[in-house]
Amino acid sequence: MAGKTLVRTIQRAKRLAGEIIVPGDKSISHRGAILGSIASGISKISNYSPGKDCLSTLNCLKSLGIRIIRKASVVHVYGVGLNGYKEAEDVLDAGNSGTTMRLLSGVLAAQPFLSVISGDASLRARPMKRLITPLQLMGAKIYGRNDNSLAPLVIKGNKLHGITYPLPVPSAQIKSAILLAGLFASGKTTVAQKEMSRDHTERLLKQMGVNVESGSSYTSVTPMVKPLNSLNLFVPGDISSAAYWLVAGSIHPNANIKIVNCGVNPTRTGIIDVLLAMGARIKLENQRLECNEPVADLYVESSELKAVEIKGSVIPRLIDEIPVLAVAACSARGTTIIRDAGELRAKESDRIATTVRELTRLGARIEALSDGMVINGGSSLVGTEVESHSDHRLAMSLAIAGLITQGKTNILQPQAVGISYPDFWETLERLAR
Ligand code: S3P
């Protein structure tokens, strides 16, 4: 692997082996910091994600007057209670992070001051009407560009009231934004959902003393009359980062990888379920509950994969892993069909278009559908120049493809991995022999 800044060269590895840790879970890190900021007292968050997205959350909180001390992966957040934020002097910068913008908007909707929140070009192109509509129904004064559909968002805090809201998309970010706003509202707030999405907000809220009721099709919160308890949180490894090694280990002919301390919350383990159904040799050991989140050590070995159909309720449980699953499908026997995943078009890049375009350049036989992809497995991939489209998950997926291509795969904009996994390239170098 060459070490140039703007291109990374990957070559087929002879062997992939070793024991690794993956960075702290991105979704849990964002939530720990935001919830810690509105708790009373100091929250300690260990193994906080080093990715740029989670640093965007810390920076926004600092701009809102929150004291934050970060030493390596341990973050102390000095909670100010429900009404202690200060008006920021400038536009809040969420960078590339949809979770920062959407979750924080839920809190800002109830603060008695003006906030403007924006982000990079990718975030400014992502759908925000889905956030603005329910918050407005709760009484929030929140506006966006392009007829309230795009960031920057302008939020003038207001008194909120609880609502019952059927989520039109199975989005954990929108669910969480509404639940956070619900903490400040009068009356109960209920989010109804057809499909279960990640439930880290609910788990943390319960730990902090909030009255949360949840079932597979709804979650409710009652407004807080007292401040939330502070957190002492150990963030488990991010299964969305582990996914790259689970696929690499499965498709590489000479692989044996152990991933320690990885989060295995059932709302996130769709990647494991699908890889197992494809025939992957994956084992979970030492399963335990840490800070109310399931954690395990994962083992993966070279496997012979077969195609499957991926659709329906598993999709929200693996939405971020679909680009790397497409790589797995390239080396599986048969035709893999992915459906019901139109949400991929609203991510950091249009992940249906970008995954299809870049894997096609490597020789994959892959076709886009409006809500998914069809991948004919078994054709050998040949290295060439590919682009990450500044999308972290695409950069890492292409790198995993590069481990089994003939010749060199040159990935442009490889630094995108820093959004969620800054040590990705170092870990790859350590595993690939
Ligand atoms: C996230 C939820 C998902 C996911 C994103 C992180 C979260 O987005 O794709 O990477 O932390 O809540 P949606 O809520 O838009 O589906």
mmCIF file of C-alpha atoms in Angstrom, residues 23-333:
data_model
loop_
_atom_site.group_PDB
_atom_site.id
_atom_site.type_symbol
_atom_site.label_atom_id
_atom_site.label_comp_id
_atom_site.label_asym_id
_atom_site.label_seq_id
_atom_site.Cartn_x
_atom_site.Cartn_y
_atom_site.Cartn_z
ATOM 1 C CA PRO A 23 -13.168 2.282 16.831
ATOM 2 C CA GLY A 24 -15.906 3.054 19.335
ATOM 3 C CA ASP A 25 -19.409 2.987 17.872
ATOM 4 C CA LYS A 26 -20.218 6.212 16.036
ATOM 5 C CA SER A 27 -23.964 6.194 16.761
ATOM 6 C CA ILE A 28 -23.472 5.558 20.482
ATOM 7 C CA SER A 29 -20.684 8.168 20.761
ATOM 8 C CA HIS A 30 -22.858 10.948 19.267
ATOM 9 C CA ARG A 31 -25.717 10.051 21.583
ATOM 10 C CA GLY A 32 -23.521 9.786 24.681
ATOM 11 C CA ALA A 33 -22.118 13.279 24.089
ATOM 12 C CA ILE A 34 -25.471 14.951 23.321
ATOM 13 C CA LEU A 35 -27.323 13.247 26.172
ATOM 14 C CA GLY A 36 -24.417 13.895 28.568
ATOM 15 C CA SER A 37 -24.608 17.603 27.708
ATOM 16 C CA ILE A 38 -28.235 17.871 28.895
ATOM 17 C CA ALA A 39 -27.718 15.678 31.987
ATOM 18 C CA SER A 40 -26.833 17.005 35.390
ATOM 19 C CA GLY A 41 -23.202 16.446 36.370
ATOM 20 C CA ILE A 42 -20.202 15.152 34.488
ATOM 21 C CA SER A 43 -20.544 12.252 32.074
ATOM 22 C CA LYS A 44 -17.536 10.076 31.274
ATOM 23 C CA ILE A 45 -17.535 8.448 27.856
ATOM 24 C CA SER A 46 -14.706 5.958 27.281
ATOM 25 C CA ASN A 47 -13.729 4.601 23.858
ATOM 26 C CA TYR A 48 -15.418 7.608 22.172
ATOM 27 C CA SER A 49 -15.270 7.324 18.377
ATOM 28 C CA PRO A 50 -12.186 9.079 16.943
ATOM 29 C CA GLY A 51 -14.018 9.707 13.657
ATOM 30 C CA LYS A 52 -14.506 13.272 12.397
ATOM 31 C CA ASP A 53 -18.299 12.942 12.629
ATOM 32 C CA CYS A 54 -18.208 12.474 16.385
ATOM 33 C CA LEU A 55 -15.715 15.327 16.710
ATOM 34 C CA SER A 56 -18.252 17.514 14.867
ATOM 35 C CA THR A 57 -20.750 16.716 17.619
ATOM 36 C CA LEU A 58 -18.247 17.703 20.332
ATOM 37 C CA ASN A 59 -17.410 20.945 18.524
ATOM 38 C CA CYS A 60 -21.075 21.898 18.144
ATOM 39 C CA LEU A 61 -21.662 21.216 21.832
ATOM 40 C CA LYS A 62 -18.636 23.358 22.758
ATOM 41 C CA SER A 63 -20.068 26.197 20.647
ATOM 42 C CA LEU A 64 -23.261 25.885 22.700
ATOM 43 C CA GLY A 65 -21.294 26.520 25.893
ATOM 44 C CA ILE A 66 -20.681 22.912 26.960
ATOM 45 C CA ARG A 67 -17.350 22.177 28.627
ATOM 46 C CA ILE A 68 -15.779 19.094 27.094
ATOM 47 C CA ILE A 69 -12.440 17.552 27.954
ATOM 48 C CA ARG A 70 -11.142 14.927 25.561
ATOM 49 C CA LYS A 71 -7.991 12.960 26.322
ATOM 50 C CA ALA A 72 -7.292 10.256 23.745
ATOM 51 C CA SER A 73 -10.513 8.240 23.571
ATOM 52 C CA VAL A 74 -11.946 9.383 26.924
ATOM 53 C CA VAL A 75 -14.363 12.306 26.827
ATOM 54 C CA HIS A 76 -15.744 14.149 29.839
ATOM 55 C CA VAL A 77 -18.909 16.126 29.125
ATOM 56 C CA TYR A 78 -19.957 18.678 31.726
ATOM 57 C CA GLY A 79 -23.733 18.466 31.630
ATOM 58 C CA VAL A 80 -25.715 21.692 32.044
ATOM 59 C CA GLY A 81 -29.169 20.189 32.510
ATOM 60 C CA LEU A 82 -32.085 20.568 30.129
ATOM 61 C CA ASN A 83 -31.964 24.349 29.847
ATOM 62 C CA GLY A 84 -28.302 25.243 30.216
ATOM 63 C CA TYR A 85 -27.149 25.644 26.598
ATOM 64 C CA LYS A 86 -25.963 29.123 25.529
ATOM 65 C CA GLU A 87 -26.706 30.668 22.142
ATOM 66 C CA ALA A 88 -23.781 29.943 19.787
ATOM 67 C CA GLU A 89 -21.966 32.958 18.375
ATOM 68 C CA ASP A 90 -21.712 31.477 14.909
ATOM 69 C CA VAL A 91 -23.170 28.856 12.611
ATOM 70 C CA LEU A 92 -22.904 25.367 14.126
ATOM 71 C CA ASP A 93 -20.846 23.160 11.814
ATOM 72 C CA ALA A 94 -22.008 19.534 11.648
ATOM 73 C CA GLY A 95 -19.401 18.765 8.944
ATOM 74 C CA ASN A 96 -20.341 15.558 7.117
ATOM 75 C CA SER A 97 -22.489 14.262 9.964
ATOM 76 C CA GLY A 98 -26.222 13.718 9.524
ATOM 77 C CA THR A 99 -26.480 12.366 13.064
ATOM 78 C CA THR A 100 -24.999 15.569 14.547
ATOM 79 C CA MET A 101 -27.356 17.807 12.592
ATOM 80 C CA ARG A 102 -30.526 15.804 13.134
ATOM 81 C CA LEU A 103 -30.136 14.810 16.780
ATOM 82 C CA LEU A 104 -28.916 18.211 17.894
ATOM 83 C CA SER A 105 -31.839 19.891 16.096
ATOM 84 C CA GLY A 106 -34.181 17.940 18.379
ATOM 85 C CA VAL A 107 -32.590 19.600 21.414
ATOM 86 C CA LEU A 108 -32.175 23.050 19.827
ATOM 87 C CA ALA A 109 -35.869 23.128 18.895
ATOM 88 C CA ALA A 110 -36.611 23.626 22.599
ATOM 89 C CA GLN A 111 -33.846 26.113 23.531
ATOM 90 C CA PRO A 112 -34.818 29.764 24.040
ATOM 91 C CA PHE A 113 -32.456 31.177 21.394
ATOM 92 C CA LEU A 114 -31.573 31.136 17.720
ATOM 93 C CA SER A 115 -29.377 28.447 16.172
ATOM 94 C CA VAL A 116 -28.159 28.031 12.627
ATOM 95 C CA ILE A 117 -26.704 24.630 11.774
ATOM 96 C CA SER A 118 -24.975 23.692 8.547
ATOM 97 C CA GLY A 119 -22.424 21.261 7.177
ATOM 98 C CA ASP A 120 -20.347 20.279 4.169
ATOM 99 C CA ALA A 121 -21.664 20.015 0.599
ATOM 100 C CA SER A 122 -22.767 16.394 1.101
ATOM 101 C CA LEU A 123 -24.739 17.174 4.268
ATOM 102 C CA ARG A 124 -26.291 20.271 2.672
ATOM 103 C CA ALA A 125 -27.677 18.017 -0.066
ATOM 104 C CA ARG A 126 -29.262 15.467 2.306
ATOM 105 C CA PRO A 127 -33.000 15.411 3.067
ATOM 106 C CA MET A 128 -34.083 17.475 6.072
ATOM 107 C CA LYS A 129 -37.843 17.773 5.478
ATOM 108 C CA ARG A 130 -38.183 14.455 7.323
ATOM 109 C CA LEU A 131 -36.697 16.238 10.366
ATOM 110 C CA ILE A 132 -38.388 19.621 9.980
ATOM 111 C CA THR A 133 -41.933 18.258 9.527
ATOM 112 C CA PRO A 134 -42.259 16.378 12.848
ATOM 113 C CA LEU A 135 -40.426 19.062 14.830
ATOM 114 C CA GLN A 136 -42.772 21.719 13.399
ATOM 115 C CA LEU A 137 -45.721 19.522 14.394
ATOM 116 C CA MET A 138 -44.359 19.655 17.947
ATOM 117 C CA GLY A 139 -44.428 23.458 17.780
ATOM 118 C CA ALA A 140 -40.799 24.067 16.767
ATOM 119 C CA LYS A 141 -39.802 27.035 14.661
ATOM 120 C CA ILE A 142 -37.365 25.316 12.337
ATOM 121 C CA TYR A 143 -36.717 26.265 8.741
ATOM 122 C CA GLY A 144 -34.451 25.104 5.943
ATOM 123 C CA ARG A 145 -33.388 26.040 2.459
ATOM 124 C CA ASN A 146 -35.339 24.885 -0.586
ATOM 125 C CA ASP A 147 -38.818 24.955 0.937
ATOM 126 C CA ASN A 148 -37.714 23.530 4.282
ATOM 127 C CA SER A 149 -35.966 20.541 2.789
ATOM 128 C CA LEU A 150 -32.229 21.289 3.000
ATOM 129 C CA ALA A 151 -29.608 22.644 5.409
ATOM 130 C CA PRO A 152 -28.513 25.169 6.588
ATOM 131 C CA LEU A 153 -31.297 24.967 9.155
ATOM 132 C CA VAL A 154 -32.466 27.910 11.230
ATOM 133 C CA ILE A 155 -34.013 27.019 14.580
ATOM 134 C CA LYS A 156 -35.680 29.463 16.973
ATOM 135 C CA GLY A 157 -36.399 27.565 20.157
ATOM 136 C CA ASN A 158 -40.007 27.355 21.249
ATOM 137 C CA LYS A 159 -42.329 25.607 23.717
ATOM 138 C CA LEU A 160 -42.986 22.124 22.387
ATOM 139 C CA HIS A 161 -45.849 19.706 22.843
ATOM 140 C CA GLY A 162 -45.804 15.916 22.508
ATOM 141 C CA ILE A 163 -47.088 14.243 19.348
ATOM 142 C CA THR A 164 -47.725 10.768 18.029
ATOM 143 C CA TYR A 165 -45.834 10.537 14.796
ATOM 144 C CA PRO A 166 -45.721 7.641 12.309
ATOM 145 C CA LEU A 167 -42.221 7.712 10.800
ATOM 146 C CA PRO A 168 -42.441 7.736 6.996
ATOM 147 C CA VAL A 169 -38.861 6.363 6.759
ATOM 148 C CA PRO A 170 -37.240 3.856 9.148
ATOM 149 C CA SER A 171 -34.692 6.423 10.337
ATOM 150 C CA ALA A 172 -33.065 6.223 13.773
ATOM 151 C CA GLN A 173 -31.821 9.779 13.370
ATOM 152 C CA ILE A 174 -35.327 11.173 12.951
ATOM 153 C CA LYS A 175 -36.735 8.922 15.678
ATOM 154 C CA SER A 176 -33.988 10.141 18.027
ATOM 155 C CA ALA A 177 -34.489 13.820 17.148
ATOM 156 C CA ILE A 178 -38.205 13.523 17.960
ATOM 157 C CA LEU A 179 -37.536 11.658 21.226
ATOM 158 C CA LEU A 180 -34.959 14.271 22.274
ATOM 159 C CA ALA A 181 -37.434 17.072 21.538
ATOM 160 C CA GLY A 182 -40.004 15.021 23.478
ATOM 161 C CA LEU A 183 -37.899 15.361 26.649
ATOM 162 C CA PHE A 184 -38.698 19.092 26.609
ATOM 163 C CA ALA A 185 -42.311 18.856 25.433
ATOM 164 C CA SER A 186 -45.545 18.968 27.360
ATOM 165 C CA GLY A 187 -47.249 15.565 27.238
ATOM 166 C CA LYS A 188 -46.074 12.276 25.888
ATOM 167 C CA THR A 189 -44.254 11.881 22.553
ATOM 168 C CA THR A 190 -44.654 8.660 20.580
ATOM 169 C CA VAL A 191 -42.808 7.629 17.441
ATOM 170 C CA ALA A 192 -44.459 4.798 15.536
ATOM 171 C CA GLN A 193 -42.344 2.803 13.102
ATOM 172 C CA LYS A 194 -43.053 -0.026 10.690
ATOM 173 C CA GLU A 195 -39.513 -1.326 10.955
ATOM 174 C CA MET A 196 -37.214 -1.350 13.936
ATOM 175 C CA SER A 197 -34.163 0.913 13.621
ATOM 176 C CA ARG A 198 -31.149 1.212 15.952
ATOM 177 C CA ASP A 199 -32.272 1.761 19.538
ATOM 178 C CA HIS A 200 -29.181 3.274 21.199
ATOM 179 C CA THR A 201 -31.029 6.485 22.152
ATOM 180 C CA GLU A 202 -33.729 4.502 23.937
ATOM 181 C CA ARG A 203 -31.167 2.384 25.810
ATOM 182 C CA LEU A 204 -29.205 5.427 26.971
ATOM 183 C CA LEU A 205 -32.320 7.374 27.961
ATOM 184 C CA LYS A 206 -33.480 4.462 30.135
ATOM 185 C CA GLN A 207 -30.065 4.362 31.804
ATOM 186 C CA MET A 208 -30.336 8.082 32.520
ATOM 187 C CA GLY A 209 -33.640 7.725 34.343
ATOM 188 C CA VAL A 210 -36.032 8.691 31.544
ATOM 189 C CA ASN A 211 -39.402 6.989 31.302
ATOM 190 C CA VAL A 212 -39.139 5.303 27.883
ATOM 191 C CA GLU A 213 -41.676 2.753 26.685
ATOM 192 C CA SER A 214 -40.779 0.814 23.587
ATOM 193 C CA GLY A 215 -42.011 -2.077 21.507
ATOM 194 C CA SER A 216 -41.095 -3.288 18.036
ATOM 195 C CA SER A 217 -43.443 -0.753 16.429
ATOM 196 C CA TYR A 218 -43.277 2.323 18.688
ATOM 197 C CA THR A 219 -41.216 4.264 21.240
ATOM 198 C CA SER A 220 -42.611 6.845 23.709
ATOM 199 C CA VAL A 221 -40.998 9.285 26.111
ATOM 200 C CA THR A 222 -42.584 11.365 28.829
ATOM 201 C CA PRO A 223 -41.177 14.857 29.365
ATOM 202 C CA MET A 224 -38.526 15.318 32.020
ATOM 203 C CA VAL A 225 -39.417 17.025 35.246
ATOM 204 C CA LYS A 226 -35.985 16.406 36.728
ATOM 205 C CA PRO A 227 -32.581 16.433 35.005
ATOM 206 C CA LEU A 228 -31.185 13.312 33.391
ATOM 207 C CA ASN A 229 -28.607 11.289 35.362
ATOM 208 C CA SER A 230 -25.063 11.603 34.042
ATOM 209 C CA LEU A 231 -23.434 8.702 32.200
ATOM 210 C CA ASN A 232 -20.441 6.506 32.804
ATOM 211 C CA LEU A 233 -20.360 4.927 29.393
ATOM 212 C CA PHE A 234 -17.958 2.508 27.709
ATOM 213 C CA VAL A 235 -18.675 2.652 23.976
ATOM 214 C CA PRO A 236 -18.406 -0.786 22.313
ATOM 215 C CA GLY A 237 -16.566 -1.286 19.012
ATOM 216 C CA ASP A 238 -18.528 -0.165 15.955
ATOM 217 C CA ILE A 239 -20.097 -3.106 14.112
ATOM 218 C CA SER A 240 -20.340 -0.886 11.022
ATOM 219 C CA SER A 241 -16.513 -0.656 11.072
ATOM 220 C CA ALA A 242 -16.128 -4.355 11.910
ATOM 221 C CA ALA A 243 -18.250 -5.096 8.817
ATOM 222 C CA TYR A 244 -15.267 -4.391 6.513
ATOM 223 C CA TRP A 245 -13.211 -7.106 8.214
ATOM 224 C CA LEU A 246 -16.149 -9.521 8.389
ATOM 225 C CA VAL A 247 -16.502 -9.256 4.625
ATOM 226 C CA ALA A 248 -12.722 -9.257 4.005
ATOM 227 C CA GLY A 249 -12.311 -12.390 6.136
ATOM 228 C CA SER A 250 -15.209 -14.121 4.403
ATOM 229 C CA ILE A 251 -14.149 -13.452 0.808
ATOM 230 C CA HIS A 252 -10.376 -13.784 1.121
ATOM 231 C CA PRO A 253 -9.128 -17.349 0.535
ATOM 232 C CA ASN A 254 -6.572 -17.262 3.361
ATOM 233 C CA ALA A 255 -8.056 -15.301 6.255
ATOM 234 C CA ASN A 256 -8.508 -15.592 9.985
ATOM 235 C CA ILE A 257 -9.473 -12.440 11.901
ATOM 236 C CA LYS A 258 -10.607 -11.799 15.461
ATOM 237 C CA ILE A 259 -12.377 -8.537 16.365
ATOM 238 C CA VAL A 260 -12.579 -7.927 20.112
ATOM 239 C CA ASN A 261 -15.203 -5.906 22.051
ATOM 240 C CA CYS A 262 -17.605 -5.318 19.196
ATOM 241 C CA GLY A 263 -21.161 -4.052 19.675
ATOM 242 C CA VAL A 264 -23.751 -6.654 18.646
ATOM 243 C CA ASN A 265 -26.988 -4.795 19.378
ATOM 244 C CA PRO A 266 -29.682 -6.774 17.484
ATOM 245 C CA THR A 267 -30.811 -3.589 15.706
ATOM 246 C CA ARG A 268 -27.341 -3.480 14.093
ATOM 247 C CA THR A 269 -26.434 -7.125 13.404
ATOM 248 C CA GLY A 270 -28.123 -7.494 10.015
ATOM 249 C CA ILE A 271 -24.625 -7.727 8.479
ATOM 250 C CA ILE A 272 -23.828 -10.832 10.559
ATOM 251 C CA ASP A 273 -27.204 -12.443 9.822
ATOM 252 C CA VAL A 274 -26.838 -11.909 6.080
ATOM 253 C CA LEU A 275 -23.203 -13.053 5.917
ATOM 254 C CA LEU A 276 -24.130 -16.196 7.889
ATOM 255 C CA ALA A 277 -26.996 -16.841 5.458
ATOM 256 C CA MET A 278 -24.450 -16.473 2.619
ATOM 257 C CA GLY A 279 -22.353 -19.198 4.242
ATOM 258 C CA ALA A 280 -19.763 -17.076 6.069
ATOM 259 C CA ARG A 281 -17.756 -18.712 8.828
ATOM 260 C CA ILE A 282 -18.394 -16.161 11.577
ATOM 261 C CA LYS A 283 -18.546 -16.922 15.299
ATOM 262 C CA LEU A 284 -19.575 -14.737 18.243
ATOM 263 C CA GLU A 285 -17.911 -15.479 21.568
ATOM 264 C CA ASN A 286 -17.785 -13.965 25.032
ATOM 265 C CA GLN A 287 -21.229 -12.382 24.553
ATOM 266 C CA ARG A 288 -22.072 -9.958 27.335
ATOM 267 C CA LEU A 289 -23.975 -6.770 28.165
ATOM 268 C CA GLU A 290 -21.883 -3.633 28.798
ATOM 269 C CA CYS A 291 -23.545 -0.327 29.661
ATOM 270 C CA ASN A 292 -26.852 -1.791 28.491
ATOM 271 C CA GLU A 293 -25.444 -2.684 25.039
ATOM 272 C CA PRO A 294 -24.725 -6.263 23.848
ATOM 273 C CA VAL A 295 -21.014 -6.832 23.098
ATOM 274 C CA ALA A 296 -19.046 -9.850 21.791
ATOM 275 C CA ASP A 297 -15.754 -10.939 20.256
ATOM 276 C CA LEU A 298 -16.149 -11.854 16.591
ATOM 277 C CA TYR A 299 -14.201 -14.429 14.595
ATOM 278 C CA VAL A 300 -14.227 -14.744 10.829
ATOM 279 C CA GLU A 301 -12.465 -17.167 8.487
ATOM 280 C CA SER A 302 -12.247 -17.694 4.719
ATOM 281 C CA SER A 303 -15.616 -18.891 3.446
ATOM 282 C CA GLU A 304 -17.379 -19.841 0.243
ATOM 283 C CA LEU A 305 -20.266 -17.440 -0.126
ATOM 284 C CA LYS A 306 -23.501 -17.985 -1.991
ATOM 285 C CA ALA A 307 -25.947 -15.317 -3.143
ATOM 286 C CA VAL A 308 -29.022 -14.350 -1.118
ATOM 287 C CA GLU A 309 -31.887 -11.897 -1.388
ATOM 288 C CA ILE A 310 -31.575 -8.956 1.031
ATOM 289 C CA LYS A 311 -34.797 -6.989 1.580
ATOM 290 C CA GLY A 312 -37.512 -5.983 4.035
ATOM 291 C CA SER A 313 -37.017 -5.566 7.752
ATOM 292 C CA VAL A 314 -33.308 -6.475 7.707
ATOM 293 C CA ILE A 315 -32.490 -3.356 5.653
ATOM 294 C CA PRO A 316 -32.481 -0.800 8.535
ATOM 295 C CA ARG A 317 -30.365 -3.300 10.502
ATOM 296 C CA LEU A 318 -27.562 -3.135 7.907
ATOM 297 C CA ILE A 319 -28.189 0.060 5.955
ATOM 298 C CA ASP A 320 -24.605 1.367 6.318
ATOM 299 C CA GLU A 321 -23.109 -2.017 5.432
ATOM 300 C CA ILE A 322 -24.710 -2.387 1.991
ATOM 301 C CA PRO A 323 -21.719 -1.083 -0.013
ATOM 302 C CA VAL A 324 -19.427 -3.689 1.570
ATOM 303 C CA LEU A 325 -22.131 -6.371 1.247
ATOM 304 C CA ALA A 326 -22.126 -5.582 -2.475
ATOM 305 C CA VAL A 327 -18.406 -6.447 -2.440
ATOM 306 C CA ALA A 328 -19.209 -9.739 -0.680
ATOM 307 C CA ALA A 329 -21.877 -10.429 -3.309
ATOM 308 C CA CYS A 330 -19.290 -9.977 -6.095
ATOM 309 C CA SER A 331 -17.462 -13.053 -4.863
ATOM 310 C CA ALA A 332 -20.542 -15.105 -3.979
ATOM 311 C CA ARG A 333 -21.916 -17.889 -6.156
#
